[in-house]
Every structure is written in C-alpha cells, then in structure tokens.
Short mmCIF file of C-alpha atoms in Angstrom, two decimals:
data_model
loop_
_atom_site.label_atom_id
_atom_site.label_comp_id
_atom_site.label_asym_id
_atom_site.label_seq_id
_atom_site.Cartn_x
_atom_site.Cartn_y
_atom_site.Cartn_z
CA UNK G 1 0.00 0.00 0.00
CA UNK G 2 2.88 2.36 0.73
CA UNK G 3 4.36 1.80 -2.72
CA UNK G 4 0.99 2.47 -4.33
CA UNK G 5 0.45 5.60 -2.21
CA UNK G 6 3.82 7.10 -3.15
CA UNK G 7 3.35 6.30 -6.85
CA UNK G 8 -0.14 7.77 -6.85
CA UNK G 9 0.98 10.95 -5.10
CA UNK G 10 3.68 11.43 -7.72
CA UNK G 11 1.26 10.82 -10.57
CA UNK G 12 3.02 7.65 -11.69
CA UNK G 13 0.87 4.94 -13.17
CA UNK G 14 0.90 1.79 -11.06
CA UNK G 15 -1.10 -1.42 -10.77
CA UNK G 16 -0.42 -3.50 -7.64
CA UNK G 17 -1.65 -7.07 -7.22
CA UNK G 18 -1.39 -8.77 -3.83
CA UNK G 19 -1.62 -12.57 -3.68
CA UNK G 20 -2.08 -14.86 -0.67
CA UNK G 21 -3.72 -18.24 -0.21
CA UNK G 22 -5.53 -17.07 2.96
CA UNK G 23 -9.00 -15.67 2.04
CA UNK G 24 -9.45 -13.99 5.44
CA UNK G 25 -6.16 -12.13 5.03
CA UNK G 26 -7.13 -11.05 1.51
CA UNK G 27 -10.44 -9.61 2.79
CA UNK G 28 -8.61 -7.63 5.49
CA UNK G 29 -6.18 -6.30 2.88
CA UNK G 30 -9.08 -5.21 0.71
CA UNK G 31 -10.69 -3.43 3.68
CA UNK G 32 -7.51 -1.51 4.45
CA UNK G 33 -7.00 -0.67 0.79
CA UNK G 34 -10.48 0.86 0.63
CA UNK G 35 -9.80 2.87 3.80
CA UNK G 36 -6.62 4.21 2.21
CA UNK G 37 -8.57 5.06 -0.96
CA UNK G 38 -6.17 3.01 -3.06
CA UNK G 39 -8.59 0.41 -4.41
CA UNK G 40 -8.33 1.98 -7.85
CA UNK G 41 -4.68 0.91 -8.15
CA UNK G 42 -4.39 -2.00 -5.69
CA UNK G 43 -6.23 -5.31 -5.82
CA UNK G 44 -5.91 -8.63 -4.00
CA UNK G 45 -6.57 -12.23 -5.00
CA UNK G 46 -6.78 -15.35 -2.84
CA UNK G 47 -4.73 -18.01 -4.60
CA UNK G 48 -1.36 -19.73 -4.36
CA UNK G 49 1.58 -17.79 -5.75
CA UNK G 50 2.65 -20.70 -7.93
CA UNK G 51 -0.73 -20.53 -9.71
CA UNK G 52 -0.19 -16.90 -10.75
CA UNK G 53 0.99 -17.34 -14.33
CA UNK G 54 -1.53 -15.15 -16.14
CA UNK G 55 -0.42 -11.72 -14.94
CA UNK G 56 0.74 -10.20 -18.21
CA UNK G 57 3.63 -7.75 -18.02
CA UNK G 58 5.23 -7.65 -14.57
CA UNK G 59 7.84 -5.05 -13.62
CA UNK G 60 8.50 -6.10 -10.01
CA UNK G 61 7.78 -8.98 -7.66
CA UNK G 62 7.96 -8.27 -3.90
CA UNK G 63 7.49 -10.86 -1.14
CA UNK G 64 7.63 -9.95 2.55
CA UNK G 65 8.05 -12.83 5.00
CA UNK G 66 6.54 -15.47 2.70
CA UNK G 67 6.78 -18.66 4.73
CA UNK G 68 9.00 -21.61 3.85
CA UNK G 69 9.01 -22.36 0.10
CA UNK G 70 6.55 -19.53 -0.69
CA UNK G 71 9.60 -17.28 -1.07
CA UNK G 72 10.91 -19.69 -3.72
CA UNK G 73 7.52 -19.54 -5.44
CA UNK G 74 7.73 -15.73 -5.52
CA UNK G 75 11.24 -15.87 -6.99
CA UNK G 76 10.11 -18.41 -9.59
CA UNK G 77 7.17 -16.15 -10.48
CA UNK G 78 9.50 -13.20 -10.99
CA UNK G 79 11.89 -15.19 -13.18
CA UNK G 80 9.05 -16.68 -15.26
CA UNK G 81 7.49 -13.23 -15.69
CA UNK G 82 10.87 -11.73 -16.67
CA UNK G 83 10.42 -9.11 -13.94
CA UNK G 84 12.98 -6.31 -13.84
CA UNK G 85 13.10 -6.39 -10.03
CA UNK G 86 12.63 -9.20 -7.53
CA UNK G 87 12.81 -8.29 -3.84
CA UNK G 88 12.12 -10.89 -1.16
CA UNK G 89 12.50 -10.89 2.62
CA UNK G 90 12.30 -14.61 3.48
CA UNK G 91 10.59 -15.87 6.61
CA UNK G 92 10.99 -19.33 8.11
CA UNK G 93 12.79 -21.80 5.83
CA UNK G 94 12.24 -25.39 6.90
CA UNK G 95 12.71 -27.43 3.73
CA UNK G 96 16.48 -27.92 4.02
CA UNK G 97 16.39 -28.10 7.81
CA UNK G 98 13.84 -30.93 7.62
CA UNK G 99 16.13 -32.86 5.32
CA UNK G 100 19.09 -32.27 7.62
CA UNK G 101 17.05 -33.45 10.63
CA UNK G 102 17.04 -36.93 9.13
CA UNK G 103 20.83 -36.92 9.51
CA UNK G 104 20.69 -36.18 13.26
CA UNK G 105 22.80 -38.49 15.39
CA UNK G 106 24.94 -39.46 12.43
CA UNK G 107 28.66 -38.91 12.08
CA UNK G 108 30.31 -36.56 9.62
CA UNK G 109 31.86 -33.14 9.30
CA UNK G 110 28.49 -31.40 9.67
CA UNK G 111 27.32 -33.52 12.61
CA UNK G 112 27.55 -30.56 15.06
CA UNK G 113 25.06 -28.72 12.83
CA UNK G 114 22.76 -31.65 12.12
CA UNK G 115 22.53 -32.55 15.81
CA UNK G 116 21.71 -29.03 17.07
CA UNK G 117 18.13 -28.07 16.09
CA UNK G 118 18.69 -24.32 16.48
CA UNK G 119 21.89 -24.27 14.43
CA UNK G 120 20.30 -26.60 11.89
CA UNK G 121 17.42 -24.18 11.31
CA UNK G 122 19.56 -21.04 11.19
CA UNK G 123 22.34 -22.39 8.98
CA UNK G 124 19.85 -24.09 6.65
CA UNK G 125 18.08 -20.75 6.19
CA UNK G 126 21.33 -19.00 5.24
CA UNK G 127 22.35 -21.79 2.87
CA UNK G 128 18.91 -21.65 1.26
CA UNK G 129 19.24 -17.90 0.71
CA UNK G 130 22.71 -18.40 -0.79
CA UNK G 131 21.26 -20.96 -3.22
CA UNK G 132 18.44 -18.55 -4.10
CA UNK G 133 21.01 -15.90 -4.95
CA UNK G 134 23.02 -18.36 -7.05
CA UNK G 135 19.95 -19.43 -9.02
CA UNK G 136 18.90 -15.82 -9.60
CA UNK G 137 22.36 -14.98 -10.94
CA UNK G 138 22.12 -18.01 -13.26
CA UNK G 139 18.79 -16.61 -14.49
CA UNK G 140 20.41 -13.30 -15.43
CA UNK G 141 19.96 -11.13 -12.35
CA UNK G 142 22.36 -8.94 -10.41
CA UNK G 143 21.74 -9.99 -6.79
CA UNK G 144 22.58 -8.58 -3.37
CA UNK G 145 21.74 -9.51 0.23
CA UNK G 146 21.24 -6.90 2.93
CA UNK G 147 20.07 -6.70 6.51
CA UNK G 148 16.80 -4.95 7.24
CA UNK G 149 16.65 -2.93 10.46
CA UNK G 150 13.68 -4.32 12.38
CA UNK G 151 12.59 -4.45 16.01
CA UNK G 152 9.75 -6.87 15.30
CA UNK G 153 11.39 -9.95 13.78
CA UNK G 154 14.74 -11.64 13.45
CA UNK G 155 13.88 -12.56 9.85
CA UNK G 156 15.54 -9.45 8.49
CA UNK G 157 17.37 -10.52 5.33
CA UNK G 158 16.48 -8.79 2.06
CA UNK G 159 17.41 -10.43 -1.24
CA UNK G 160 17.31 -7.90 -4.09
CA UNK G 161 17.63 -9.01 -7.71
CA UNK G 162 17.74 -6.71 -10.73
CA UNK G 163 17.74 -8.05 -14.27
CA UNK G 164 21.24 -7.57 -15.70
CA UNK G 165 20.89 -7.51 -19.48
CA UNK G 166 24.52 -6.49 -19.97
CA UNK G 167 26.20 -9.32 -18.10
CA UNK G 168 24.24 -12.44 -19.05
CA UNK G 169 23.48 -13.33 -22.65
CA UNK G 170 21.86 -16.64 -23.45
CA UNK G 171 23.24 -17.93 -26.74
CA UNK G 172 21.26 -21.13 -27.07
CA UNK G 173 20.20 -24.26 -25.26
CA UNK G 174 20.01 -27.94 -26.10
CA UNK G 175 19.16 -31.04 -24.06
CA UNK G 176 18.28 -28.89 -21.06
CA UNK G 177 21.66 -27.16 -20.91
CA UNK G 178 21.90 -23.39 -21.16
CA UNK G 179 25.06 -21.79 -22.50
CA UNK G 180 25.79 -18.31 -21.33
CA UNK G 181 28.35 -15.63 -22.08
CA UNK G 182 29.94 -13.61 -19.29
CA UNK G 183 30.42 -10.34 -21.15
CA UNK G 184 33.01 -9.20 -18.63
CA UNK G 185 35.32 -12.03 -19.66
CA UNK G 186 34.03 -12.99 -23.10
CA UNK G 187 33.65 -16.62 -22.07
CA UNK G 188 30.98 -19.19 -22.83
CA UNK G 189 30.15 -21.30 -19.81
CA UNK G 190 27.69 -24.23 -19.57
CA UNK G 191 25.09 -24.20 -16.81
CA UNK G 192 23.25 -27.43 -16.08
CA UNK G 193 19.56 -26.53 -16.18
CA UNK G 194 18.68 -29.83 -14.49
CA UNK G 195 20.38 -28.56 -11.33
CA UNK G 196 17.70 -25.87 -10.98
CA UNK G 197 14.40 -26.56 -9.18
CA UNK G 198 11.53 -26.96 -11.62
CA UNK G 199 9.83 -23.73 -10.51
CA UNK G 200 12.91 -21.62 -11.24
CA UNK G 201 14.28 -23.60 -14.19
CA UNK G 202 11.04 -23.11 -16.14
CA UNK G 203 11.52 -19.36 -15.91
CA UNK G 204 15.23 -19.46 -16.68
CA UNK G 205 14.68 -21.46 -19.87
CA UNK G 206 12.49 -18.63 -21.24
CA UNK G 207 15.38 -16.16 -21.24
#
C-alpha cells in the first residue's frame, strides 16, 4: 500500500496485485486498501503464488516474509514473468532443515550442525538464501543480500535481484543445458539446467 500511495501521489501509473492463499487475510487487505482510498490501483486475490501465471507484463515482484518455500515460489514467479526487479524478505525456511534433521545423530563433518536443532534451522536458512542468490544470478539477475533494520522480527534478510541484461546473454540451449556468455570475460560457460528446481528452471529457460 505504501508503494501504491507514493506512486499515486507522484502521478506515476501503477497497478499493484497482492496474492495470498488465505482468504481472510485477503479480505482484510481489501478493507484496508479501501480505507486508504487506493482500491483503484491496488487489488488482491486469494490463490497460491505458484498458480499466478496469467499476470501479463510484470515489472517487479515483492514478497515480505513469505513462509518456507513460498519465497521460492515468488522468486520463480519473478523469473518466469521476466520481472525487472525481484525483492524478497524470506521468513521461516524449513525445507532444508527438515532434510538435515534426518541426519541427526549421524557422524560426519556437519554432525555438530545436524545434531543441534537451532543451528540446523539457522544455517539451513542462510544456505537456502545463498542458493536462491546463485539461481537468480544463473537466471540473469544482479543480486545482493542486505540486513533490514527491524525491532519486530529476526527474519531481516532482504534479497534484491535486478535483471542484468549487460552481463548475461543466453546464446542457445540444447538437451536442457543453457550456455551463457559472461560479457566481462568474453567466455561461454555451460550451466546445467537440471540442477535448478523446476519452478525456477522453467523461468530461466524462457530467457
């Protein structure tokens, strides 16, 4: 709503769509939007993010504290929509931590992490964010991670991705493998598309 308010005050055309699978939350968002007199530029729909594939032209995708893999769904949506900006502040990230929990009480170099639930959750979240950044770079984005100043939550990491048309040029693909040119070094490097999750790979292959 703040983005829409600023854009409207400056006379900039904007169309904001908010998506969440919780119908009650969507109704509350609509109520607040009407109170702010922004319902002419802001609308909300109750549906899963990974079902939103009919949005037309998308300039930016923003996700604030989307739980678990919902952040990945938002990133995949941005890549598939060829959005110029993707900004996500992840919330809880349990997918990798759950997998690591199955290794608890086993030996190995990471045993101190696997066997400590708190460390397992925290480190898994950071590793997940690092993988998100790597996948976004592979999809042609310039990516940064920053800390948000917040007194309300410890989930204060912001991943910001801007499409970098100068650095990444896709020159063809065959058998699921993308070949890309790093224009800073003039090199062609293969990138195994099968290493990408389906939700993100489908967007990357459209580049």
